[in-house]
């Protein structure tokens, strides 16, 4: 996973310069070198789960996190995310859908509340970096 603003914190485009700067790599050139090695290992058959396109996206992101933006409709509406306390979200930037301790996932997935969040996500224009780690599909939805 690439370092990103921690979940359930107020969106801040400069998060990596402020309170959470300790999460951000200090030497971007070295970070790129490590990612290049991962790509090399992946190409040689090592068991690296990330797609090469995702690893390349990591390089673009670390080079310029302000520029790293979505180029297509967000695809996070196709998956659920469950917090450490059981709260269920499609995306952590949107309202909580329920909790696995008290709600059935199938009912949450097909609920009116979830459909409303999906519609909102389809219109989202935020410079969001969740997609780089969460539900990454090929080159979608980023360019690098």
mmCIF file of C-alpha atoms in Angstrom:
data_model
loop_
_atom_site.group_PDB
_atom_site.id
_atom_site.type_symbol
_atom_site.label_atom_id
_atom_site.label_comp_id
_atom_site.label_asym_id
_atom_site.label_seq_id
_atom_site.Cartn_x
_atom_site.Cartn_y
_atom_site.Cartn_z
ATOM 1 C CA UNK A 1 0.000 0.000 0.000
ATOM 2 C CA UNK A 2 1.071 3.526 -0.685
ATOM 3 C CA UNK A 3 1.075 5.954 2.219
ATOM 4 C CA UNK A 4 -2.112 7.987 2.220
ATOM 5 C CA UNK A 5 -4.089 10.229 4.532
ATOM 6 C CA UNK A 6 -5.399 8.073 7.390
ATOM 7 C CA UNK A 7 -9.029 6.976 7.156
ATOM 8 C CA UNK A 8 -11.645 8.926 9.101
ATOM 9 C CA UNK A 9 -9.610 12.151 9.150
ATOM 10 C CA UNK A 10 -10.797 15.438 7.671
ATOM 11 C CA UNK A 11 -9.764 15.661 4.008
ATOM 12 C CA UNK A 12 -6.625 17.767 3.615
ATOM 13 C CA UNK A 13 -4.816 18.011 0.257
ATOM 14 C CA UNK A 14 -1.574 18.719 2.136
ATOM 15 C CA UNK A 15 -1.947 15.953 4.723
ATOM 16 C CA UNK A 16 1.508 14.565 3.910
ATOM 17 C CA UNK A 17 3.132 17.896 4.914
ATOM 18 C CA UNK A 18 1.330 18.335 8.223
ATOM 19 C CA UNK A 19 0.337 16.177 11.167
ATOM 20 C CA UNK A 20 0.855 12.938 9.246
ATOM 21 C CA UNK A 21 4.104 13.882 7.485
ATOM 22 C CA UNK A 22 5.876 11.056 9.302
ATOM 23 C CA UNK A 23 3.995 8.637 7.007
ATOM 24 C CA UNK A 24 5.357 10.226 3.823
ATOM 25 C CA UNK A 25 8.693 9.039 2.385
ATOM 26 C CA UNK A 26 11.506 11.569 2.854
ATOM 27 C CA UNK A 27 13.547 10.387 -0.161
ATOM 28 C CA UNK A 28 11.280 10.123 -3.215
ATOM 29 C CA UNK A 29 14.170 9.051 -5.487
ATOM 30 C CA UNK A 30 14.858 6.094 -3.188
ATOM 31 C CA UNK A 31 11.128 5.345 -3.015
ATOM 32 C CA UNK A 32 11.014 5.176 -6.827
ATOM 33 C CA UNK A 33 14.037 2.871 -6.803
ATOM 34 C CA UNK A 34 12.307 0.497 -4.377
ATOM 35 C CA UNK A 35 9.161 0.486 -6.531
ATOM 36 C CA UNK A 36 11.268 -0.211 -9.636
ATOM 37 C CA UNK A 37 12.772 -3.223 -7.836
ATOM 38 C CA UNK A 38 9.276 -4.460 -6.945
ATOM 39 C CA UNK A 39 8.298 -4.189 -10.631
ATOM 40 C CA UNK A 40 11.452 -6.096 -11.567
ATOM 41 C CA UNK A 41 10.657 -8.833 -9.023
ATOM 42 C CA UNK A 42 7.043 -9.018 -10.238
ATOM 43 C CA UNK A 43 8.277 -9.430 -13.831
ATOM 44 C CA UNK A 44 10.571 -12.249 -12.687
ATOM 45 C CA UNK A 45 7.642 -14.151 -11.169
ATOM 46 C CA UNK A 46 7.902 -13.202 -7.507
ATOM 47 C CA UNK A 47 4.613 -13.307 -5.621
ATOM 48 C CA UNK A 48 3.755 -9.604 -5.542
ATOM 49 C CA UNK A 49 0.013 -9.039 -5.540
ATOM 50 C CA UNK A 50 0.047 -5.443 -6.814
ATOM 51 C CA UNK A 51 -0.422 -4.995 -10.540
ATOM 52 C CA UNK A 52 2.470 -3.361 -12.376
ATOM 53 C CA UNK A 53 0.134 -0.531 -13.387
ATOM 54 C CA UNK A 54 -0.594 0.067 -9.688
ATOM 55 C CA UNK A 55 3.108 0.139 -8.834
ATOM 56 C CA UNK A 56 3.633 2.696 -11.633
ATOM 57 C CA UNK A 57 0.733 4.703 -10.221
ATOM 58 C CA UNK A 58 2.518 4.672 -6.838
ATOM 59 C CA UNK A 59 5.542 6.311 -8.484
ATOM 60 C CA UNK A 60 3.401 9.038 -10.024
ATOM 61 C CA UNK A 61 1.627 9.597 -6.726
ATOM 62 C CA UNK A 62 4.840 9.904 -4.708
ATOM 63 C CA UNK A 63 6.354 12.240 -7.328
ATOM 64 C CA UNK A 64 3.448 14.668 -7.131
ATOM 65 C CA UNK A 65 0.518 13.826 -4.825
ATOM 66 C CA UNK A 66 -1.239 17.099 -5.707
ATOM 67 C CA UNK A 67 -1.412 16.148 -9.399
ATOM 68 C CA UNK A 68 -2.451 12.546 -8.837
ATOM 69 C CA UNK A 69 -6.172 12.784 -9.570
ATOM 70 C CA UNK A 70 -8.912 10.618 -10.945
ATOM 71 C CA UNK A 71 -9.442 10.637 -14.689
ATOM 72 C CA UNK A 72 -12.693 8.653 -14.659
ATOM 73 C CA UNK A 73 -15.654 7.967 -12.411
ATOM 74 C CA UNK A 74 -14.560 6.439 -9.117
ATOM 75 C CA UNK A 75 -14.926 2.666 -8.877
ATOM 76 C CA UNK A 76 -15.090 2.410 -5.080
ATOM 77 C CA UNK A 77 -18.860 2.053 -5.342
ATOM 78 C CA UNK A 78 -18.244 -1.591 -6.316
ATOM 79 C CA UNK A 79 -16.812 -2.661 -2.946
ATOM 80 C CA UNK A 80 -17.428 -2.416 0.778
ATOM 81 C CA UNK A 81 -14.923 -1.258 3.374
ATOM 82 C CA UNK A 82 -15.250 -2.302 6.997
ATOM 83 C CA UNK A 83 -13.520 -0.322 9.738
ATOM 84 C CA UNK A 84 -11.728 -1.874 12.687
ATOM 85 C CA UNK A 85 -14.885 -1.421 14.797
ATOM 86 C CA UNK A 86 -17.192 -2.994 12.207
ATOM 87 C CA UNK A 87 -18.584 0.159 10.606
ATOM 88 C CA UNK A 88 -19.429 -0.416 6.933
ATOM 89 C CA UNK A 89 -18.688 2.128 4.195
ATOM 90 C CA UNK A 90 -18.425 2.164 0.441
ATOM 91 C CA UNK A 91 -15.897 4.968 0.834
ATOM 92 C CA UNK A 92 -14.706 6.447 4.105
ATOM 93 C CA UNK A 93 -15.401 9.958 2.778
ATOM 94 C CA UNK A 94 -19.132 9.198 2.677
ATOM 95 C CA UNK A 95 -21.665 8.306 5.336
ATOM 96 C CA UNK A 96 -21.505 5.073 7.309
ATOM 97 C CA UNK A 97 -23.941 2.484 5.953
ATOM 98 C CA UNK A 98 -24.231 0.375 9.098
ATOM 99 C CA UNK A 99 -22.220 -1.986 11.272
ATOM 100 C CA UNK A 100 -21.522 -5.694 10.790
ATOM 101 C CA UNK A 101 -22.378 -6.335 14.454
ATOM 102 C CA UNK A 102 -25.977 -5.289 13.952
ATOM 103 C CA UNK A 103 -26.656 -5.295 10.196
ATOM 104 C CA UNK A 104 -26.593 -7.931 7.468
ATOM 105 C CA UNK A 105 -24.108 -7.088 4.705
ATOM 106 C CA UNK A 106 -26.494 -8.223 1.965
ATOM 107 C CA UNK A 107 -29.163 -5.827 3.242
ATOM 108 C CA UNK A 108 -26.666 -2.974 3.511
ATOM 109 C CA UNK A 109 -25.357 -3.635 -0.015
ATOM 110 C CA UNK A 110 -28.858 -3.375 -1.517
ATOM 111 C CA UNK A 111 -30.208 -0.579 0.698
ATOM 112 C CA UNK A 112 -31.549 2.792 -0.444
ATOM 113 C CA UNK A 113 -28.859 4.469 1.675
ATOM 114 C CA UNK A 114 -26.134 2.596 -0.234
ATOM 115 C CA UNK A 115 -27.687 3.502 -3.582
ATOM 116 C CA UNK A 116 -27.694 7.180 -2.563
ATOM 117 C CA UNK A 117 -23.990 6.962 -1.627
ATOM 118 C CA UNK A 118 -23.220 5.260 -4.965
ATOM 119 C CA UNK A 119 -24.896 8.155 -6.815
ATOM 120 C CA UNK A 120 -22.904 10.687 -4.790
ATOM 121 C CA UNK A 121 -19.641 8.814 -5.430
ATOM 122 C CA UNK A 122 -20.328 8.815 -9.189
ATOM 123 C CA UNK A 123 -20.273 12.638 -9.060
ATOM 124 C CA UNK A 124 -17.254 12.924 -6.751
ATOM 125 C CA UNK A 125 -14.546 15.286 -8.024
ATOM 126 C CA UNK A 126 -12.252 15.102 -4.976
ATOM 127 C CA UNK A 127 -8.517 14.553 -5.462
ATOM 128 C CA UNK A 128 -8.914 11.247 -3.689
ATOM 129 C CA UNK A 129 -6.121 8.757 -3.212
ATOM 130 C CA UNK A 130 -8.166 5.886 -1.810
ATOM 131 C CA UNK A 131 -8.348 4.253 -5.234
ATOM 132 C CA UNK A 132 -4.592 3.812 -5.384
ATOM 133 C CA UNK A 133 -4.840 1.255 -2.568
ATOM 134 C CA UNK A 134 -8.505 0.298 -2.465
ATOM 135 C CA UNK A 135 -10.035 -1.702 -5.305
ATOM 136 C CA UNK A 136 -7.379 -0.765 -7.863
ATOM 137 C CA UNK A 137 -8.308 -2.021 -11.343
ATOM 138 C CA UNK A 138 -5.700 -1.894 -14.088
ATOM 139 C CA UNK A 139 -5.002 1.682 -15.154
ATOM 140 C CA UNK A 140 -8.439 2.794 -13.952
ATOM 141 C CA UNK A 141 -9.163 5.468 -12.791
ATOM 142 C CA UNK A 142 -5.751 7.163 -13.001
ATOM 143 C CA UNK A 143 -3.269 8.213 -15.639
ATOM 144 C CA UNK A 144 0.463 8.408 -15.060
#
